[in-house]
Every structure is written in C-alpha cells, then in structure tokens.
Short mmCIF file of N, CA and C in Angstrom, two decimals:
data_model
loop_
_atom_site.label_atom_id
_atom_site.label_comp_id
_atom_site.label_asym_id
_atom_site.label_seq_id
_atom_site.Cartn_x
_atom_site.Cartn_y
_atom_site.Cartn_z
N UNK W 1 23.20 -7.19 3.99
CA UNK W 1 22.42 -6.22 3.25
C UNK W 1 22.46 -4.84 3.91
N UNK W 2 22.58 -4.85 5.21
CA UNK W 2 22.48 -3.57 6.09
C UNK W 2 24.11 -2.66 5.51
N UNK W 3 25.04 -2.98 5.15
CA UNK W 3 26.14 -2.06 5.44
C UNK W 3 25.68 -2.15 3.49
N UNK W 4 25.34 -2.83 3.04
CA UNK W 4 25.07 -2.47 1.53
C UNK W 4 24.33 -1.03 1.31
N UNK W 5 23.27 -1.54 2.24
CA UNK W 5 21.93 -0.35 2.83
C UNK W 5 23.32 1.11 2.89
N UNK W 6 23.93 1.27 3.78
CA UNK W 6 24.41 1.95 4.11
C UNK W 6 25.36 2.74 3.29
N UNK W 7 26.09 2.19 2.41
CA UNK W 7 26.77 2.40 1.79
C UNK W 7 26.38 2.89 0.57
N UNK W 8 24.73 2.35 0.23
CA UNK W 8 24.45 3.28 -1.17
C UNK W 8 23.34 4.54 -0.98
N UNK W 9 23.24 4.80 0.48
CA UNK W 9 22.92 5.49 1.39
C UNK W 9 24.29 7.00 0.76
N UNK W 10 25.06 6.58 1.04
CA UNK W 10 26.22 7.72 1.35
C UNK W 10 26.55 7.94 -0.19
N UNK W 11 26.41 7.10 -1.68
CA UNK W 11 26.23 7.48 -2.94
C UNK W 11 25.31 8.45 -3.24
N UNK W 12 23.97 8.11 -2.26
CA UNK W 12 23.10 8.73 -3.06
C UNK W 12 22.92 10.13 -3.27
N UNK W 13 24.09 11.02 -2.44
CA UNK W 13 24.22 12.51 -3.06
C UNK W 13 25.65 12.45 -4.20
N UNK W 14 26.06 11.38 -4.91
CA UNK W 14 26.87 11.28 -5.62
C UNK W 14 26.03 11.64 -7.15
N UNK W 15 26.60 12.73 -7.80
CA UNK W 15 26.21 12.87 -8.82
C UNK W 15 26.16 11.83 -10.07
N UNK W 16 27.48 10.63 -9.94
CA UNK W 16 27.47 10.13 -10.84
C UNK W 16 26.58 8.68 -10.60
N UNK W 17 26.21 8.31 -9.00
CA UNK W 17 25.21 6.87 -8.91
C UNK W 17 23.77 7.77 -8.83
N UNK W 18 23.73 8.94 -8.41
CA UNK W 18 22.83 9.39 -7.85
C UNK W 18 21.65 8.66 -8.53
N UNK W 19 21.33 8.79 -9.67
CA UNK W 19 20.08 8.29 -10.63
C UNK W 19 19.66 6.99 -10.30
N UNK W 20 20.84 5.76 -10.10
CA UNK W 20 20.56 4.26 -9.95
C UNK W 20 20.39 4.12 -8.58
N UNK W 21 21.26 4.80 -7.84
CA UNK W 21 21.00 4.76 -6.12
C UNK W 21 19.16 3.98 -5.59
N UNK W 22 18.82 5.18 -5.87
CA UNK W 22 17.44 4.94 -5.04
C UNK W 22 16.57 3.55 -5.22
N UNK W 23 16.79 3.40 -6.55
CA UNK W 23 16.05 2.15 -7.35
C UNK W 23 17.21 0.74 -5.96
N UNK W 24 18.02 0.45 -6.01
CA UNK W 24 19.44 -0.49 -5.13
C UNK W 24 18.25 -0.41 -3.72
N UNK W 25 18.02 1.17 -3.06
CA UNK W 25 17.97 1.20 -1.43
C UNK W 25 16.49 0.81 -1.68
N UNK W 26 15.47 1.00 -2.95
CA UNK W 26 14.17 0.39 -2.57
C UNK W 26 14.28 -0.78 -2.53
N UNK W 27 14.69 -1.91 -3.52
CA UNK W 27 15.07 -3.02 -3.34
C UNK W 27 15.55 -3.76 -1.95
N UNK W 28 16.65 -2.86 -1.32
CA UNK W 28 16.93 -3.74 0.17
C UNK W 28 15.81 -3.51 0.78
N UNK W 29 14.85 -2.44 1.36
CA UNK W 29 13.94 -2.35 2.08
C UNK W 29 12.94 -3.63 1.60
N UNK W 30 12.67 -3.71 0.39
CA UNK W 30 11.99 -4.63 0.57
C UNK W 30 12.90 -5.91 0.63
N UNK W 31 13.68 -6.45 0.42
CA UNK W 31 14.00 -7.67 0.95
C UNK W 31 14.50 -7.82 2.31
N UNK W 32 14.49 -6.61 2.77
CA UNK W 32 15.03 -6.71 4.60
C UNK W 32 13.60 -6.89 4.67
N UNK W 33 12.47 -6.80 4.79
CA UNK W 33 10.74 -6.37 4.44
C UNK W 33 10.68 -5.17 5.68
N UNK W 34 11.75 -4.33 5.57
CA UNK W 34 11.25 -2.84 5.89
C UNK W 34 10.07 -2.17 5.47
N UNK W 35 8.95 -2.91 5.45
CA UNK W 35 8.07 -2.40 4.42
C UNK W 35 7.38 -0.98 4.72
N UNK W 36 7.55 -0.13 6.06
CA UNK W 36 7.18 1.31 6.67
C UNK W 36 8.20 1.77 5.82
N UNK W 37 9.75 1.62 5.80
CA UNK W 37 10.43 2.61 5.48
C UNK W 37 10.47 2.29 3.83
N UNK W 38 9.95 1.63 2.71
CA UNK W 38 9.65 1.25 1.71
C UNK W 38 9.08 2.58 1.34
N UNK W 39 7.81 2.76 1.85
CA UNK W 39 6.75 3.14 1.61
C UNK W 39 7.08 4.94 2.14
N UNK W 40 7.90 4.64 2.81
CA UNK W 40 8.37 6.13 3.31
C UNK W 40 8.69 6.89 2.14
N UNK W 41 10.05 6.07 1.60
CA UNK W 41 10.69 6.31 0.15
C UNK W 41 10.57 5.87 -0.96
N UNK W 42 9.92 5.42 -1.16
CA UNK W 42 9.54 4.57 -2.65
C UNK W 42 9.28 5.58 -3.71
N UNK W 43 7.54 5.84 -3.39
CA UNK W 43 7.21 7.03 -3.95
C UNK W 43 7.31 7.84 -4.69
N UNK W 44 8.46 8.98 -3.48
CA UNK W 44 9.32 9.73 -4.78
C UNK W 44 10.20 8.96 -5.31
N UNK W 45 11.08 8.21 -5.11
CA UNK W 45 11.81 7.38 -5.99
C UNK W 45 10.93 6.80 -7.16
N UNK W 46 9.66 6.77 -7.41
CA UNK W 46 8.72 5.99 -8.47
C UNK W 46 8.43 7.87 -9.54
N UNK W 47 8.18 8.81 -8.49
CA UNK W 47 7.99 9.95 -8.84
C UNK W 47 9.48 10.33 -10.11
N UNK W 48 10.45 10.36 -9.23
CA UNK W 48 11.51 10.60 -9.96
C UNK W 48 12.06 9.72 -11.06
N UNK W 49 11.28 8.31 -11.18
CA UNK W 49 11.87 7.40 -12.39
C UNK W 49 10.82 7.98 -13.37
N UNK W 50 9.51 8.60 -13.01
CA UNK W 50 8.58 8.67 -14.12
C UNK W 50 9.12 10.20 -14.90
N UNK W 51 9.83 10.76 -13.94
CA UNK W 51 10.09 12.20 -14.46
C UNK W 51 11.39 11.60 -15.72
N UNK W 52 11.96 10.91 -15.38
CA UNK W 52 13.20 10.59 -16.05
C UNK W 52 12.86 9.29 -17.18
N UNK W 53 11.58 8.77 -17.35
CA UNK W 53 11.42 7.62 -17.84
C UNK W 53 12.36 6.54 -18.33
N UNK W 54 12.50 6.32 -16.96
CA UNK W 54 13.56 5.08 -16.86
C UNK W 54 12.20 3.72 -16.95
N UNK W 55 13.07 2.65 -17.52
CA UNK W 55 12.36 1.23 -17.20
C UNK W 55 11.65 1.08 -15.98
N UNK W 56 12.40 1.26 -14.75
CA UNK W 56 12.48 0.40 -13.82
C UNK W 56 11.21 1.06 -13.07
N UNK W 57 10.49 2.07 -13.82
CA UNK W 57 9.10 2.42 -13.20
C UNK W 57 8.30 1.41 -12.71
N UNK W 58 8.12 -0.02 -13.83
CA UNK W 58 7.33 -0.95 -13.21
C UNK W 58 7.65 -1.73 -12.03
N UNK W 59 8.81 -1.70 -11.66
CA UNK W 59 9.35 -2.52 -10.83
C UNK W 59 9.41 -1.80 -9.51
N UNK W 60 9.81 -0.28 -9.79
CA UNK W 60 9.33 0.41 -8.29
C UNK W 60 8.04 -0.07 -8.06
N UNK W 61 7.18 0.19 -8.90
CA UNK W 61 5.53 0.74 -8.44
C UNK W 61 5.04 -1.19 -8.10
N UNK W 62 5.78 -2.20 -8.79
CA UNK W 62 5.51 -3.89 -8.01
C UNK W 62 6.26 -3.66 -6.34
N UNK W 63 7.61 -2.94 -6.30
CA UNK W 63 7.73 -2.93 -4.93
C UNK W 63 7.10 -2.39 -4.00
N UNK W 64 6.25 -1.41 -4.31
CA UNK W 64 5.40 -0.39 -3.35
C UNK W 64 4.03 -1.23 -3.05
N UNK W 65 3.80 -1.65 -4.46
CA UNK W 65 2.34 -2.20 -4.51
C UNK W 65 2.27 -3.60 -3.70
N UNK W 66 3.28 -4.43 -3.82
CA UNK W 66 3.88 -5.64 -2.81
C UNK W 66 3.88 -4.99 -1.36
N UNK W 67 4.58 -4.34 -1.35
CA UNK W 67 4.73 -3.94 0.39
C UNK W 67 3.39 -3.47 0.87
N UNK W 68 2.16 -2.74 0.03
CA UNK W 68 0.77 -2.30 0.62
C UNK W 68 0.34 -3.60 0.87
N UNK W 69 0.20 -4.54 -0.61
CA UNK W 69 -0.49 -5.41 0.02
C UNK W 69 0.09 -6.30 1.42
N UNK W 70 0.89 -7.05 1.30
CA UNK W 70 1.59 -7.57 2.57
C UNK W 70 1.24 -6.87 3.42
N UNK W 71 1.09 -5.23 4.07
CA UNK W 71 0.67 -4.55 5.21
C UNK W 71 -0.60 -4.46 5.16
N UNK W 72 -1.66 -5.30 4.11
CA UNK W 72 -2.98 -5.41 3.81
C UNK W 72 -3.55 -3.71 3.61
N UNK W 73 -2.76 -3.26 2.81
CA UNK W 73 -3.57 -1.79 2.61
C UNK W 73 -3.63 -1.63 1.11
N UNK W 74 -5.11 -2.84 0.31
CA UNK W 74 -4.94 -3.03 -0.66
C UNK W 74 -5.79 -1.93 -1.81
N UNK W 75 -6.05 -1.09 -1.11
CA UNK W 75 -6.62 0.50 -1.81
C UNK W 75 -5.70 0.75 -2.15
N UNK W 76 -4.39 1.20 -0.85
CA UNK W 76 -3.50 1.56 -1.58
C UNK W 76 -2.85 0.78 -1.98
N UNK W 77 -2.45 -0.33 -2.52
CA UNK W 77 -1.85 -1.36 -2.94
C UNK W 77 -1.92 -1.06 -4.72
N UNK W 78 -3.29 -1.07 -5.28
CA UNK W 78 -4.13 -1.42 -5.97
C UNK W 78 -3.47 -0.58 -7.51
N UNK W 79 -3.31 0.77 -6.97
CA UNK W 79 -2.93 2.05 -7.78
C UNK W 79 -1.46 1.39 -8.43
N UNK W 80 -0.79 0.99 -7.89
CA UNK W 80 0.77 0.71 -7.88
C UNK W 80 0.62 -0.62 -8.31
N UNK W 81 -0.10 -1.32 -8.21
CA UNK W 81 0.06 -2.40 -9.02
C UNK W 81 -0.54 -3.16 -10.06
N UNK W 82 -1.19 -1.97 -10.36
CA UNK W 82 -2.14 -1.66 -11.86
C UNK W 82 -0.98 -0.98 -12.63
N UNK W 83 -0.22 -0.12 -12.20
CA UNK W 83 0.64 0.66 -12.92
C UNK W 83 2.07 -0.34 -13.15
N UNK W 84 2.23 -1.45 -12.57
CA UNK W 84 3.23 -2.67 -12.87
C UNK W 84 2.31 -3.05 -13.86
N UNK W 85 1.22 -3.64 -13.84
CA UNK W 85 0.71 -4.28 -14.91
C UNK W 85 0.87 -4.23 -16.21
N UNK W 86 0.95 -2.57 -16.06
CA UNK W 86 0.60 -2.22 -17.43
C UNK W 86 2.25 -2.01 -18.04
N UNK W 87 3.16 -2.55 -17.35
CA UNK W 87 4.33 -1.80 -18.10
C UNK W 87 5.26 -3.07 -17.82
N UNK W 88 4.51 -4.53 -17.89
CA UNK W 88 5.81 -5.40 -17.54
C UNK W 88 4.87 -6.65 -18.43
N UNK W 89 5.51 -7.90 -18.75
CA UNK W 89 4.50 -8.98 -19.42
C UNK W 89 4.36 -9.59 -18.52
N UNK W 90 2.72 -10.52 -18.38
CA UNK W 90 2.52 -10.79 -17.35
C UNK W 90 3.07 -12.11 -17.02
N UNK W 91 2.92 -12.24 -15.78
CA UNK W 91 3.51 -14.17 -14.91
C UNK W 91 2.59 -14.49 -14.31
N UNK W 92 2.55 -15.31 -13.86
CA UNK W 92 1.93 -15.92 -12.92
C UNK W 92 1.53 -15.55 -11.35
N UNK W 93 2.38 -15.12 -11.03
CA UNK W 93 1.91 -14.35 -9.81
C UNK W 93 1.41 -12.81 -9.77
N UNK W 94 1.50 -12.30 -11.19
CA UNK W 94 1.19 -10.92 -10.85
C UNK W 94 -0.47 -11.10 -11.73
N UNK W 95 -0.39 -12.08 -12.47
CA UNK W 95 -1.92 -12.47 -12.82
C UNK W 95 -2.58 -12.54 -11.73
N UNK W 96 -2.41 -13.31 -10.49
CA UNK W 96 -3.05 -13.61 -9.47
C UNK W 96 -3.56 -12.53 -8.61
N UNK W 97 -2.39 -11.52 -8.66
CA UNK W 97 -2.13 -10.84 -7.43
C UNK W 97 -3.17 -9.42 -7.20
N UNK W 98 -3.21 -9.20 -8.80
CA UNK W 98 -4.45 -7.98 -8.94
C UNK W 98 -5.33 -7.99 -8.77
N UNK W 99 -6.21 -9.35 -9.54
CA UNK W 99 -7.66 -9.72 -9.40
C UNK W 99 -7.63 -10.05 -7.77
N UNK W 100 -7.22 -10.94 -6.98
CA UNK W 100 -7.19 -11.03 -5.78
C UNK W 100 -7.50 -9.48 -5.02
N UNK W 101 -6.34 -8.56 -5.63
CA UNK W 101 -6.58 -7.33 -4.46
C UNK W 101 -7.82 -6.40 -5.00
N UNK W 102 -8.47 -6.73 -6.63
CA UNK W 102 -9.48 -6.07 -6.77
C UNK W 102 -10.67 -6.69 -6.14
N UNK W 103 -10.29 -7.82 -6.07
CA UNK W 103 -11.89 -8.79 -5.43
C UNK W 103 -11.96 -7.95 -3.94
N UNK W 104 -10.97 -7.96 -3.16
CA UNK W 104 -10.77 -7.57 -1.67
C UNK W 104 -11.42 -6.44 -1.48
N UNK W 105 -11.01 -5.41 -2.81
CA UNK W 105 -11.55 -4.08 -2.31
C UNK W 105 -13.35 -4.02 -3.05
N UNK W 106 -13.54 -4.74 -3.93
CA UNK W 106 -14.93 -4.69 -4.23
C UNK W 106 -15.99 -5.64 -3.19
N UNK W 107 -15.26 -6.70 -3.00
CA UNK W 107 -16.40 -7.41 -2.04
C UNK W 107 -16.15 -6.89 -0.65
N UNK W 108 -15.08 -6.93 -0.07
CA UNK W 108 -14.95 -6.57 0.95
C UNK W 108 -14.62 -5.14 1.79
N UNK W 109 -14.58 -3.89 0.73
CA UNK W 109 -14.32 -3.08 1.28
C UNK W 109 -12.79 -3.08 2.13
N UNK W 110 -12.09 -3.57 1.98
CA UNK W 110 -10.47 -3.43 2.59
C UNK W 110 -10.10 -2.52 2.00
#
C-alpha cells in the first residue's frame, strides 16, 4: 500500500487524476490506520468533493468520522458522521455507530 501511497502522491498535481487522487490517498491512510495523517488531509479533500459535488462526499466524511471515533474524539467524530448518514442508505454498522457516539457525547461528555 505504501509505494501505492506514493505513487498517487506524485499524480496528485496531475491535471488529468488530480480530482480522483485525493479520494485513493484518503482511503490508504485509513487502511494503513494513519489515522493523524487522515485527519491532517481529509478535510479539505471532503471540502473540495463538496465544492465539486462528487458522490464520494459520504464516504470521505465515514472516513474522517471513523478515524475521530477510533482516536475517541467523538465531538469531533459526530459532525462527519451525521453528514455520511445523511447521504448513503443505511447498514448495520453505521445504524449502530451514531447513536453509540451520540449517547457518548450526551451522557458522558466525551
């Protein structure tokens, strides 16, 4: 995955991947579970799919919102994966996964 990493690294000032690039390098971060450098870049990469309204908005904002929670920072978790909710049909684990991180931040203040 690392020389994959790398390689769509060196596309991503390519005018013609440039657009799909970023969506590829958030994906490895989270399956390497780089989850600091996720969160580094995600973001604008979620920023720039909403400017362009591409699909894959929900699926950035499940990878960002996955990597908060896993680093238990489910405030910020919460934003990003309310905004998957609303733009994907639901399963089974993402049923689970909201109410869980809303319970956290209402009972427990996390």
């Amino acid at each position: 995955m690392q020389t994959a990493l790398e390689g769509f690294k060196v596309l991503e000032s390519d005018p013609n991947f440039s657009p799909i690039v970023p969506y590829y390098i958030t994906q490895i971060y989270y399956k390497q579970k780089k989850y600091d450098e996720l969160l580094a870049y995600a973001p604008a990469v979620l920023d720039s799919a909403k400017n362009n309204t591409t699909k894959r908005v929900p699926e950035i904002a499940r990878l960002i919102g996955d990597a908060y929670f896993i680093k238990e920072k489910y405030s910020d978790a919460l934003p990003y994966l309310e905004q998957y909710h609303q733009g994907v049909p639901k399963n089974e684990i993402s049923r689970r996964q909201l109410p869980v991180g809303i319970h956290l931040l209402q009972n427990w203040g996390l």
